[in-house]
Coordinates of N, CA and C and ligand atoms in Angstrom, one line a residue:
X1 N 8.7 -65.4 36.3 CA 7.4 -65.5 35.8 C 6.5 -66.2 36.8
X2 N 5.3 -65.6 37.1 CA 4.4 -66.2 38.0 C 4.0 -67.6 37.4
X3 N 3.7 -68.5 38.4 CA 3.4 -69.9 37.9 C 2.1 -70.0 37.0
X4 N 1.1 -69.1 37.3 CA -0.1 -69.2 36.5 C 0.2 -68.8 35.1
X5 N 1.2 -67.8 34.9 CA 1.5 -67.4 33.6 C 2.2 -68.5 32.8
X6 N 3.1 -69.2 33.5 CA 3.8 -70.3 32.9 C 2.8 -71.3 32.4
X7 N 1.8 -71.7 33.2 CA 0.8 -72.7 32.7 C -0.1 -72.2 31.6
X8 N -0.4 -70.9 31.8 CA -1.3 -70.3 30.7 C -0.6 -70.3 29.4
X9 N 0.7 -70.0 29.4 CA 1.5 -70.0 28.1 C 1.5 -71.4 27.5
X10 N 1.7 -72.4 28.4 CA 1.8 -73.8 28.0 C 0.5 -74.2 27.3
X11 N -0.6 -73.7 28.0 CA -1.9 -74.1 27.5 C -2.2 -73.4 26.1
X12 N -1.8 -72.1 26.1 CA -2.0 -71.3 24.8 C -1.3 -72.0 23.6
X13 N -0.1 -72.4 23.9 CA 0.7 -73.0 22.8 C 0.2 -74.3 22.3
X14 N -0.7 -74.9 23.1 CA -1.4 -76.2 22.6 C -2.6 -75.9 21.7
X15 N -3.1 -74.7 21.7 CA -4.3 -74.4 20.9 C -3.9 -74.2 19.5
X16 N -4.8 -74.5 18.6 CA -4.5 -74.3 17.2 C -4.5 -72.8 16.9
X17 N -3.6 -72.5 15.9 CA -3.5 -71.1 15.5 C -4.8 -70.7 14.8
X18 N -5.5 -69.6 15.2 CA -6.7 -69.3 14.5 C -6.6 -69.0 13.0
X19 N -7.6 -69.6 12.3 CA -7.6 -69.5 10.8 C -7.6 -68.1 10.3
X20 N -8.5 -67.3 11.0 CA -8.6 -65.9 10.5 C -7.2 -65.1 10.6
X21 N -6.5 -65.4 11.6 CA -5.2 -64.8 11.8 C -4.2 -65.3 10.8
X22 N -4.3 -66.6 10.5 CA -3.4 -67.2 9.5 C -3.6 -66.5 8.1
X23 N -4.9 -66.3 7.8 CA -5.2 -65.6 6.5 C -4.6 -64.2 6.5
X24 N -4.7 -63.5 7.6 CA -4.2 -62.2 7.6 C -2.6 -62.2 7.5
X25 N -2.0 -63.2 8.2 CA -0.6 -63.3 8.1 C -0.2 -63.6 6.6
X26 N -0.9 -64.5 6.0 CA -0.5 -64.8 4.6 C -0.8 -63.7 3.6
X27 N -1.8 -62.8 3.9 CA -2.1 -61.8 2.9 C -1.6 -60.4 3.2
X28 N -1.3 -60.2 4.5 CA -1.0 -58.8 4.9 C 0.4 -58.6 5.5
X29 N 1.1 -59.8 5.7 CA 2.4 -59.7 6.4 C 3.5 -60.3 5.4
X30 N 4.0 -59.5 4.5 CA 4.9 -60.1 3.5 C 6.1 -60.9 4.1
X31 N 6.6 -60.5 5.2 CA 7.7 -61.2 5.8 C 7.4 -62.7 6.1
X32 N 6.1 -62.9 6.4 CA 5.7 -64.3 6.8 C 6.0 -65.3 5.7
X33 N 5.6 -64.8 4.5 CA 5.8 -65.8 3.4 C 7.3 -66.0 3.0
X34 N 8.1 -65.0 3.4 CA 9.6 -65.1 3.1 C 10.3 -66.0 4.2
X35 N 9.8 -66.1 5.4 CA 10.4 -66.8 6.4 C 10.5 -68.3 6.1
X36 N 11.7 -68.9 6.5 CA 11.7 -70.4 6.3 C 10.6 -71.0 7.2
X37 N 10.2 -72.2 6.8 CA 9.0 -72.9 7.4 C 9.1 -72.9 9.0
X38 N 10.3 -73.3 9.5 CA 10.4 -73.5 10.9 C 10.3 -72.1 11.7
X39 N 10.7 -71.1 11.0 CA 10.5 -69.8 11.7 C 9.0 -69.3 11.6
X40 N 8.3 -69.8 10.6 CA 6.9 -69.5 10.5 C 6.1 -70.1 11.7
X41 N 6.5 -71.3 12.0 CA 5.9 -72.0 13.1 C 6.2 -71.2 14.4
X42 N 7.5 -70.9 14.6 CA 7.9 -70.2 15.8 C 7.2 -68.8 15.9
X43 N 7.1 -68.1 14.8 CA 6.4 -66.8 14.8 C 5.0 -66.9 15.3
X44 N 4.3 -67.9 14.9 CA 2.9 -68.1 15.3 C 2.9 -68.3 16.8
X45 N 3.8 -69.1 17.3 CA 3.9 -69.3 18.8 C 4.1 -68.0 19.5
X46 N 5.1 -67.3 19.1 CA 5.4 -66.0 19.7 C 4.2 -65.1 19.7
X47 N 3.5 -65.1 18.6 CA 2.3 -64.2 18.4 C 1.2 -64.6 19.4
X48 N 1.0 -65.8 19.6 CA -0.1 -66.3 20.4 C 0.1 -65.7 21.8
X49 N 1.3 -65.8 22.3 CA 1.6 -65.3 23.7 C 1.5 -63.8 23.7
X50 N 2.1 -63.2 22.7 CA 2.1 -61.7 22.6 C 0.7 -61.2 22.6
X51 N -0.1 -61.8 21.8 CA -1.5 -61.3 21.7 C -2.3 -61.5 23.0
X52 N -1.9 -62.5 23.7 CA -2.7 -62.8 24.9 C -2.2 -61.8 26.0
X53 N -1.0 -61.4 26.0 CA -0.4 -60.7 27.2 C -0.4 -59.2 27.0
X54 N -0.5 -58.7 25.8 CA -0.5 -57.2 25.5 C -1.9 -56.7 25.3
X55 N -2.1 -55.5 25.8 CA -3.4 -54.8 25.5 C -3.3 -53.9 24.4
X56 N -4.2 -53.9 23.5 CA -4.3 -53.0 22.4 C -5.3 -51.9 22.6
X57 N -5.0 -50.7 22.4 CA -6.0 -49.6 22.6 C -6.1 -48.8 21.4
X58 N -7.3 -48.6 20.9 CA -7.5 -47.7 19.7 C -7.6 -46.3 20.2
X59 N -6.9 -45.4 19.6 CA -6.9 -44.0 20.0 C -7.4 -43.1 18.9
X60 N -7.8 -41.9 19.2 CA -8.3 -41.0 18.1 C -9.3 -41.6 17.2
X61 N -10.2 -42.4 17.8 CA -11.4 -42.9 17.1 C -11.1 -44.2 16.3
X62 N -9.9 -44.7 16.5 CA -9.6 -46.0 15.8 C -10.2 -47.2 16.5
X63 N -10.8 -48.1 15.8 CA -11.3 -49.3 16.3 C -10.2 -50.4 16.0
X64 N -9.8 -51.1 17.1 CA -8.8 -52.1 16.9 C -9.4 -53.3 16.2
X65 N -8.8 -53.7 15.1 CA -9.4 -54.9 14.4 C -8.4 -56.0 14.5
X66 N -8.8 -57.2 14.1 CA -8.0 -58.4 14.1 C -6.7 -58.2 13.2
X67 N -7.0 -57.4 12.1 CA -5.8 -57.2 11.2 C -4.8 -56.3 11.9
X68 N -5.2 -55.3 12.6 CA -4.2 -54.4 13.3 C -3.4 -55.2 14.3
X69 N -4.2 -56.0 15.1 CA -3.5 -56.8 16.1 C -2.5 -57.8 15.5
X70 N -3.0 -58.5 14.4 CA -2.2 -59.5 13.8 C -0.9 -58.9 13.2
X71 N -1.0 -57.8 12.5 CA 0.1 -57.2 11.8 C 1.2 -56.8 12.9
X72 N 0.7 -56.1 13.9 CA 1.6 -55.6 14.9 C 2.3 -56.7 15.7
X73 N 1.5 -57.7 16.1 CA 2.0 -58.8 16.8 C 3.1 -59.6 15.9
X74 N 2.8 -59.7 14.6 CA 3.7 -60.5 13.8 C 5.0 -59.8 13.7
X75 N 5.1 -58.5 13.4 CA 6.4 -57.9 13.2 C 7.1 -57.8 14.6
X76 N 6.4 -57.5 15.6 CA 7.0 -57.5 16.9 C 7.6 -58.8 17.3
X77 N 7.0 -59.9 16.8 CA 7.5 -61.2 17.1 C 8.6 -61.7 16.2
X78 N 8.8 -61.0 15.0 CA 9.9 -61.4 14.2 C 11.2 -61.0 15.0
X79 N 11.2 -59.9 15.7 CA 12.4 -59.5 16.4 C 12.8 -60.5 17.5
X80 N 11.8 -61.2 18.0 CA 12.1 -62.1 19.2 C 11.9 -63.6 18.8
X81 N 12.1 -63.9 17.5 CA 12.0 -65.3 17.1 C 13.0 -66.2 17.8
X82 N 14.2 -65.7 18.0 CA 15.3 -66.5 18.6 C 15.5 -66.2 20.1
X83 N 15.1 -65.0 20.5 CA 15.4 -64.6 21.8 C 14.2 -63.8 22.3
X84 N 13.4 -64.5 23.2 CA 12.1 -63.9 23.5 C 12.1 -62.7 24.3
X85 N 13.2 -62.3 25.0 CA 13.3 -61.2 25.8 C 12.1 -61.1 26.7
X86 N 11.6 -62.3 27.1 CA 10.4 -62.5 27.8 C 9.2 -61.6 27.2
X87 N 9.1 -61.7 25.9 CA 8.0 -61.0 25.2 C 7.8 -59.6 25.6
X88 N 8.9 -58.8 25.6 CA 8.9 -57.4 25.9 C 8.3 -57.2 27.3
X89 N 8.8 -57.9 28.2 CA 8.3 -57.7 29.6 C 8.3 -56.2 29.9
X90 N 7.4 -55.8 30.6 CA 7.3 -54.3 30.9 C 6.4 -53.6 30.0
X91 N 6.2 -54.1 28.8 CA 5.3 -53.5 27.9 C 3.9 -54.0 28.2
X92 N 3.0 -53.1 28.4 CA 1.6 -53.5 28.7 C 0.7 -53.2 27.6
X93 N 0.8 -51.9 27.1 CA -0.2 -51.5 26.1 C 0.4 -51.0 24.8
X94 N -0.3 -51.3 23.8 CA 0.0 -50.7 22.5 C -1.1 -49.8 22.0
X95 N -0.8 -48.5 22.0 CA -1.8 -47.5 21.6 C -1.7 -47.3 20.1
X96 N -2.8 -47.4 19.4 CA -2.7 -47.2 18.0 C -3.6 -46.1 17.6
X97 N -3.0 -45.1 16.8 CA -3.8 -44.0 16.3 C -4.1 -44.3 14.8
X98 N -5.1 -43.7 14.3 CA -5.4 -43.9 12.8 C -4.3 -43.3 12.0
X99 N -3.7 -42.3 12.4 CA -2.8 -41.5 11.5 C -1.7 -40.9 12.4
X100 N -0.9 -40.1 11.8 CA 0.1 -39.4 12.6 C -0.7 -38.7 13.7
X101 N -0.1 -38.6 14.9 CA -0.9 -38.0 15.9 C -0.1 -36.8 16.4
X102 N -0.7 -35.9 17.1 CA -0.1 -34.7 17.7 C 0.4 -35.0 19.1
X103 N 1.6 -34.8 19.3 CA 2.1 -35.0 20.7 C 2.6 -33.6 21.3
X104 N 2.3 -33.4 22.5 CA 2.7 -32.1 23.1 C 4.2 -32.1 23.3
X105 N 4.8 -31.0 23.0 CA 6.3 -30.8 23.2 C 6.5 -29.6 24.1
X106 N 7.5 -29.7 24.9 CA 7.8 -28.6 25.8 C 9.3 -28.3 25.5
X107 N 9.6 -27.1 25.2 CA 11.0 -26.8 25.0 C 11.4 -25.6 25.9
X108 N 12.6 -25.8 26.5 CA 13.0 -24.8 27.4 C 14.0 -23.9 26.6
X109 N 13.7 -22.7 26.4 CA 14.5 -21.8 25.6 C 15.4 -20.9 26.5
X110 N 15.9 -19.9 25.9 CA 16.7 -18.9 26.7 C 16.0 -18.3 27.9
X111 N 16.7 -18.2 28.9 CA 16.2 -17.6 30.1 C 15.1 -18.5 30.8
X112 N 15.1 -19.8 30.4 CA 14.1 -20.7 31.0 C 12.7 -20.5 30.5
X113 N 12.5 -19.8 29.4 CA 11.1 -19.7 28.8 C 10.7 -21.0 28.2
X114 N 9.5 -21.4 28.6 CA 9.1 -22.7 28.1 C 8.0 -22.5 27.0
X115 N 8.4 -23.0 25.9 CA 7.4 -22.9 24.8 C 6.6 -24.3 24.7
X116 N 5.4 -24.2 24.6 CA 4.6 -25.4 24.5 C 4.0 -25.4 23.1
X117 N 4.0 -26.6 22.5 CA 3.4 -26.7 21.2 C 3.1 -28.2 20.9
X118 N 2.8 -28.4 19.7 CA 2.5 -29.8 19.3 C 3.4 -30.2 18.1
X119 N 3.7 -31.5 17.9 CA 4.3 -31.9 16.7 C 3.7 -33.2 16.2
X120 N 3.9 -33.5 14.9 CA 3.4 -34.7 14.4 C 4.3 -35.9 14.7
X121 N 3.8 -37.0 15.1 CA 4.6 -38.1 15.3 C 4.0 -39.4 14.7
X122 N 4.8 -40.3 14.3 CA 4.4 -41.6 13.7 C 4.3 -42.7 14.8
X123 N 5.1 -42.5 15.7 CA 5.2 -43.6 16.7 C 6.2 -43.2 17.8
X124 N 6.1 -43.8 18.9 CA 7.1 -43.6 19.9 C 7.0 -44.7 21.0
X125 N 8.1 -44.7 21.8 CA 8.1 -45.7 22.9 C 8.2 -44.8 24.1
X126 N 7.2 -44.9 25.0 CA 7.1 -44.1 26.1 C 8.0 -44.5 27.3
X127 N 8.5 -45.7 27.2 CA 9.4 -46.1 28.3 C 8.7 -46.5 29.6
X128 N 7.4 -46.4 29.6 CA 6.6 -46.8 30.8 C 5.5 -47.7 30.5
X129 N 5.9 -48.8 29.8 CA 4.9 -49.8 29.5 C 4.0 -49.5 28.3
X130 N 4.3 -48.4 27.5 CA 3.4 -48.1 26.4 C 4.2 -47.9 25.1
X131 N 3.6 -48.4 24.0 CA 4.2 -48.1 22.7 C 3.0 -47.4 22.0
X132 N 3.4 -46.3 21.2 CA 2.3 -45.6 20.5 C 2.7 -45.8 19.0
X133 N 1.7 -46.1 18.2 CA 1.9 -46.3 16.7 C 0.8 -45.7 15.9
X134 N 1.2 -45.2 14.7 CA 0.2 -44.7 13.8 C -0.1 -45.8 12.8
X135 N -1.3 -46.2 12.7 CA -1.7 -47.3 11.8 C -1.4 -46.9 10.3
X136 N -1.7 -45.7 9.9 CA -1.5 -45.4 8.5 C -0.1 -45.4 8.1
X137 N 0.8 -45.1 9.1 CA 2.3 -45.2 8.8 C 2.7 -46.6 8.7
X138 N 2.1 -47.5 9.5 CA 2.4 -48.9 9.4 C 1.9 -49.5 8.0
X139 N 0.7 -49.1 7.7 CA 0.1 -49.6 6.4 C 0.9 -49.1 5.2
X140 N 1.4 -47.9 5.3 CA 2.1 -47.3 4.1 C 3.3 -48.2 3.7
X141 N 4.0 -48.8 4.7 CA 5.2 -49.6 4.4 C 4.9 -51.1 4.4
X142 N 3.7 -51.4 4.6 CA 3.4 -52.8 4.8 C 3.7 -53.7 3.6
X143 N 3.3 -53.1 2.4 CA 3.4 -53.9 1.2 C 4.8 -53.8 0.5
X144 N 5.6 -52.9 1.0 CA 7.0 -52.9 0.5 C 7.8 -53.5 1.6
X145 N 8.2 -54.7 1.5 CA 8.8 -55.3 2.7 C 10.3 -55.1 2.7
X146 N 10.8 -54.4 1.7 CA 12.3 -54.3 1.6 C 12.7 -52.8 1.4
X147 N 12.0 -51.9 1.9 CA 12.4 -50.5 1.7 C 13.1 -50.0 2.9
X148 N 13.3 -50.8 3.9 CA 14.0 -50.4 5.1 C 13.2 -49.5 6.0
X149 N 11.9 -49.4 5.8 CA 11.1 -48.6 6.7 C 10.1 -49.6 7.3
X150 N 10.1 -49.6 8.6 CA 9.1 -50.4 9.3 C 9.0 -49.9 10.7
X151 N 7.9 -49.2 10.9 CA 7.6 -48.5 12.2 C 7.6 -49.5 13.4
X152 N 7.1 -50.7 13.1 CA 6.9 -51.7 14.2 C 8.3 -52.2 14.6
X153 N 9.2 -52.6 13.7 CA 10.5 -52.9 14.0 C 11.2 -51.8 14.8
X154 N 11.0 -50.6 14.3 CA 11.6 -49.4 14.8 C 11.3 -49.3 16.3
X155 N 10.0 -49.2 16.6 CA 9.6 -48.9 18.0 C 9.9 -50.1 18.9
X156 N 9.7 -51.3 18.5 CA 9.9 -52.4 19.4 C 11.4 -52.6 19.6
X157 N 12.3 -52.2 18.7 CA 13.7 -52.4 18.9 C 14.2 -51.4 20.0
X158 N 13.5 -50.2 20.1 CA 13.8 -49.3 21.2 C 13.6 -50.0 22.6
X159 N 12.6 -50.8 22.6 CA 12.3 -51.6 23.8 C 13.4 -52.5 24.2
X160 N 13.9 -53.2 23.2 CA 15.0 -54.2 23.4 C 16.3 -53.4 23.8
X161 N 16.5 -52.3 23.2 CA 17.7 -51.5 23.5 C 17.6 -51.1 25.0
X162 N 16.4 -50.6 25.4 CA 16.3 -50.2 26.8 C 16.5 -51.4 27.7
X163 N 16.0 -52.5 27.4 CA 16.1 -53.7 28.2 C 17.5 -54.2 28.4
X164 N 18.3 -54.1 27.3 CA 19.6 -54.7 27.4 C 20.7 -53.6 27.4
X165 N 20.3 -52.4 27.4 CA 21.3 -51.3 27.5 C 22.2 -51.3 26.3
X166 N 21.6 -51.6 25.1 CA 22.5 -51.8 23.9 C 23.2 -50.6 23.5
X167 N 22.7 -49.4 23.7 CA 23.4 -48.2 23.2 C 23.7 -47.3 24.4
X168 N 23.6 -47.9 25.6 CA 23.9 -47.1 26.8 C 25.4 -46.8 26.9
X169 N 26.2 -47.6 26.2 CA 27.7 -47.4 26.3 C 28.2 -46.5 25.2
X170 N 27.4 -45.6 24.7 CA 27.8 -44.7 23.6 C 27.3 -43.3 24.0
X171 N 28.1 -42.3 24.0 CA 27.6 -41.0 24.3 C 27.0 -40.3 23.1
X172 N 26.4 -39.2 23.3 CA 25.6 -38.5 22.2 C 26.5 -38.1 21.0
X173 N 27.8 -38.0 21.3 CA 28.8 -37.7 20.2 C 29.3 -38.9 19.5
X174 N 28.9 -40.1 20.0 CA 29.3 -41.3 19.4 C 30.6 -41.8 20.0
X175 N 31.0 -41.4 21.2 CA 32.2 -41.8 21.8 C 31.8 -43.1 22.6
X176 N 32.6 -44.2 22.4 CA 32.3 -45.4 23.2 C 32.7 -45.2 24.7
X177 N 31.8 -45.6 25.6 CA 32.1 -45.5 27.0 C 32.5 -46.8 27.6
X178 N 32.3 -47.8 26.7 CA 32.7 -49.2 27.2 C 33.7 -49.8 26.1
X179 N 34.4 -50.8 26.6 CA 35.4 -51.3 25.7 C 35.1 -52.7 25.3
X180 N 34.1 -52.8 24.4 CA 33.8 -54.1 23.9 C 33.4 -54.0 22.4
X181 N 33.5 -55.1 21.7 CA 33.3 -55.0 20.2 C 32.0 -54.4 19.8
X182 N 30.9 -54.8 20.5 CA 29.6 -54.3 20.2 C 29.6 -52.8 20.2
X183 N 30.0 -52.3 21.4 CA 30.0 -50.8 21.6 C 30.9 -50.1 20.5
X184 N 32.0 -50.6 20.2 CA 32.9 -50.0 19.2 C 32.3 -50.0 17.8
X185 N 31.7 -51.1 17.5 CA 31.1 -51.1 16.1 C 29.8 -50.2 16.1
X186 N 29.0 -50.3 17.1 CA 27.8 -49.4 17.1 C 28.2 -47.9 17.1
X187 N 29.2 -47.6 17.9 CA 29.6 -46.2 18.0 C 30.2 -45.7 16.6
X188 N 31.1 -46.6 16.0 CA 31.7 -46.3 14.7 C 30.6 -46.1 13.7
X189 N 29.6 -47.0 13.7 CA 28.5 -46.9 12.7 C 27.7 -45.6 12.9
X190 N 27.5 -45.2 14.1 CA 26.8 -44.0 14.4 C 27.6 -42.8 13.9
X191 N 28.9 -42.8 14.1 CA 29.7 -41.6 13.6 C 29.7 -41.6 12.1
X192 N 29.8 -42.8 11.5 CA 29.7 -42.9 10.0 C 28.4 -42.3 9.5
X193 N 27.3 -42.7 10.1 CA 26.0 -42.2 9.7 C 25.9 -40.7 9.9
X194 N 26.4 -40.2 11.0 CA 26.4 -38.7 11.2 C 27.1 -38.0 10.1
X195 N 28.3 -38.6 9.7 CA 29.0 -37.9 8.6 C 28.2 -38.0 7.3
X196 N 27.6 -39.1 7.0 CA 26.8 -39.2 5.8 C 25.6 -38.2 5.8
X197 N 25.0 -38.1 7.0 CA 23.9 -37.2 7.1 C 24.4 -35.7 6.9
X198 N 25.5 -35.4 7.4 CA 26.1 -34.1 7.3 C 26.4 -33.8 5.8
X199 N 26.9 -34.8 5.1 CA 27.3 -34.7 3.7 C 26.1 -34.9 2.8
X200 N 25.0 -35.2 3.4 CA 23.7 -35.5 2.7 C 23.9 -36.7 1.7
X201 N 24.7 -37.7 2.1 CA 24.9 -38.8 1.2 C 23.9 -39.9 1.7
X202 N 23.5 -40.8 0.8 CA 22.6 -41.8 1.1 C 23.3 -43.0 1.9
X203 N 22.5 -43.7 2.6 CA 23.0 -44.9 3.3 C 22.0 -46.0 3.3
X204 N 22.4 -47.2 3.6 CA 21.4 -48.3 3.7 C 20.6 -48.0 5.0
X205 N 21.1 -47.1 5.9 CA 20.4 -46.8 7.1 C 19.7 -45.5 6.9
X206 N 18.5 -45.4 7.4 CA 17.8 -44.1 7.4 C 18.6 -43.0 8.1
X207 N 18.8 -41.9 7.5 CA 19.6 -40.9 8.1 C 19.1 -40.4 9.4
X208 N 17.8 -40.6 9.7 CA 17.2 -40.3 11.0 C 18.0 -40.9 12.1
X209 N 18.7 -42.0 11.9 CA 19.5 -42.7 12.9 C 20.7 -41.9 13.4
X210 N 21.0 -40.8 12.6 CA 22.1 -39.9 13.0 C 21.8 -39.0 14.2
X211 N 20.5 -39.1 14.6 CA 20.1 -38.2 15.8 C 20.8 -38.6 17.1
X212 N 20.8 -39.9 17.4 CA 21.5 -40.3 18.6 C 21.7 -41.9 18.5
X213 N 22.5 -42.4 19.4 CA 22.8 -43.9 19.2 C 21.6 -44.8 19.3
X214 N 20.6 -44.4 20.1 CA 19.4 -45.2 20.2 C 18.7 -45.3 18.9
X215 N 18.6 -44.1 18.2 CA 17.9 -44.1 16.9 C 18.8 -44.9 15.8
X216 N 20.1 -44.8 16.0 CA 21.0 -45.6 15.1 C 20.6 -47.1 15.2
X217 N 20.5 -47.6 16.5 CA 20.1 -49.0 16.7 C 18.8 -49.4 16.0
X218 N 17.8 -48.5 16.2 CA 16.5 -48.8 15.6 C 16.5 -48.7 14.1
X219 N 17.1 -47.7 13.5 CA 17.1 -47.7 12.0 C 18.0 -48.9 11.5
X220 N 19.0 -49.3 12.2 CA 19.8 -50.4 11.8 C 19.0 -51.7 11.9
X221 N 18.1 -51.8 12.9 CA 17.2 -53.0 13.0 C 16.3 -53.0 11.7
X222 N 15.7 -51.9 11.4 CA 14.8 -51.8 10.2 C 15.6 -52.3 9.0
X223 N 16.8 -51.8 8.8 CA 17.6 -52.1 7.6 C 18.0 -53.6 7.6
X224 N 18.4 -54.1 8.8 CA 18.8 -55.5 9.0 C 17.7 -56.5 8.5
X225 N 16.4 -56.2 8.9 CA 15.4 -57.1 8.6 C 14.8 -56.8 7.2
X226 N 14.9 -55.6 6.7 CA 14.2 -55.3 5.5 C 15.1 -55.2 4.3
X227 N 16.3 -54.8 4.4 CA 17.2 -54.8 3.3 C 18.6 -55.3 3.7
X228 N 18.7 -56.5 4.2 CA 19.9 -57.0 4.8 C 21.1 -57.0 3.8
X229 N 20.8 -57.2 2.5 CA 21.9 -57.3 1.5 C 22.6 -55.9 1.4
X230 N 21.7 -54.9 1.4 CA 22.3 -53.5 1.3 C 23.1 -53.2 2.6
X231 N 22.5 -53.5 3.7 CA 23.2 -53.2 5.0 C 24.5 -54.0 5.1
X232 N 24.5 -55.3 4.6 CA 25.6 -56.1 4.7 C 26.8 -55.6 3.8
X233 N 26.4 -55.1 2.6 CA 27.4 -54.5 1.7 C 28.0 -53.3 2.3
X234 N 27.2 -52.4 2.8 CA 27.7 -51.1 3.3 C 28.4 -51.2 4.6
X235 N 27.9 -52.1 5.5 CA 28.6 -52.2 6.8 C 28.5 -53.6 7.4
X236 N 29.4 -54.5 6.9 CA 29.3 -55.9 7.3 C 29.5 -56.1 8.8
X237 N 30.3 -55.3 9.4 CA 30.5 -55.4 10.9 C 29.2 -55.2 11.6
X238 N 28.5 -54.1 11.2 CA 27.2 -53.8 11.9 C 26.2 -55.0 11.7
X239 N 26.2 -55.5 10.4 CA 25.3 -56.6 10.1 C 25.6 -57.8 11.1
X240 N 26.9 -58.1 11.2 CA 27.4 -59.2 12.0 C 26.9 -59.0 13.5
X241 N 27.0 -57.8 14.0 CA 26.6 -57.5 15.4 C 25.1 -57.8 15.6
X242 N 24.3 -57.3 14.6 CA 22.9 -57.5 14.7 C 22.5 -59.0 14.6
X243 N 23.3 -59.6 13.7 CA 23.1 -61.1 13.5 C 23.4 -61.8 14.8
X244 N 24.4 -61.4 15.5 CA 24.7 -62.0 16.8 C 23.6 -61.7 17.9
X245 N 23.2 -60.5 17.8 CA 22.2 -60.1 18.8 C 20.8 -60.7 18.6
X246 N 20.3 -60.6 17.4 CA 19.0 -61.2 17.2 C 19.1 -62.7 16.9
X247 N 20.3 -63.2 16.7 CA 20.5 -64.6 16.4 C 19.7 -65.1 15.2
X248 N 19.6 -64.1 14.2 CA 18.9 -64.3 13.0 C 19.7 -63.8 11.8
X249 N 19.5 -64.4 10.6 CA 20.3 -64.1 9.5 C 19.3 -63.8 8.3
X250 N 18.7 -62.6 8.3 CA 17.7 -62.3 7.2 C 18.2 -62.3 5.8
X251 N 19.6 -62.3 5.7 CA 20.2 -62.4 4.3 C 19.7 -63.7 3.7
X252 N 19.4 -64.7 4.5 CA 19.0 -66.0 4.0 C 17.6 -66.1 3.5
X253 N 16.8 -65.2 3.9 CA 15.4 -65.3 3.4 C 14.8 -64.0 2.7
X254 N 15.5 -62.9 3.0 CA 15.0 -61.7 2.3 C 15.8 -61.7 0.9
X255 N 15.2 -61.2 -0.1 CA 16.0 -61.1 -1.3 C 15.0 -61.2 -2.5
Ligands
LIG1 ZN1 13.0 -44.0 17.3

């Protein structure tokens, strides 16, 4: 970290947390009220740095408001309460669309014919310093804090996966390529979810996670923070792995 950044952070953390943001936290971020007091204080500290270092850009005609910034910063900061991962270093901009947005897709078909088209997306991680989010999809799940759907947890956990190579040791079929407990449990959970998706059975995890191991990790993160009891009941080993990774135990405050 450059020295000026070190001192800037120190200075920022000495400033009082802005009242308007605190009001938004209290009224628009349900998890804030559920967190134990000491985590609330840590969350505010993480947010102050996050908000200072990340750029927000409104797209598709959206004007970035304090509410949008506060809500996104709050949920992104929940994931890094105990392990800052240097505040998602590498992430520069958060692009926010008012609604689902259309993203160009290119598909190579038979004989190398390339079809171009568009598809609706709610959010994605571009891997090159950008995260894209749809505000209406964030808002939709904002007031139900325990339905296991949270676009912000989802996209930001992709960043952590990338940074730490959390699912790099599992191939697309769910075969572990490394021999450690984390990889075995993640791979086993992925194969289990694939079977459930195939049999169209419900799971504490969003079946979307059956797409590939990276999606498994992101839907598991959503379930871990939003419905830890259900995840813990269905797959205690996966819960334990996420508990070790995030160094947090949402079972203690969600409920
Ligand atoms: Zn995803």
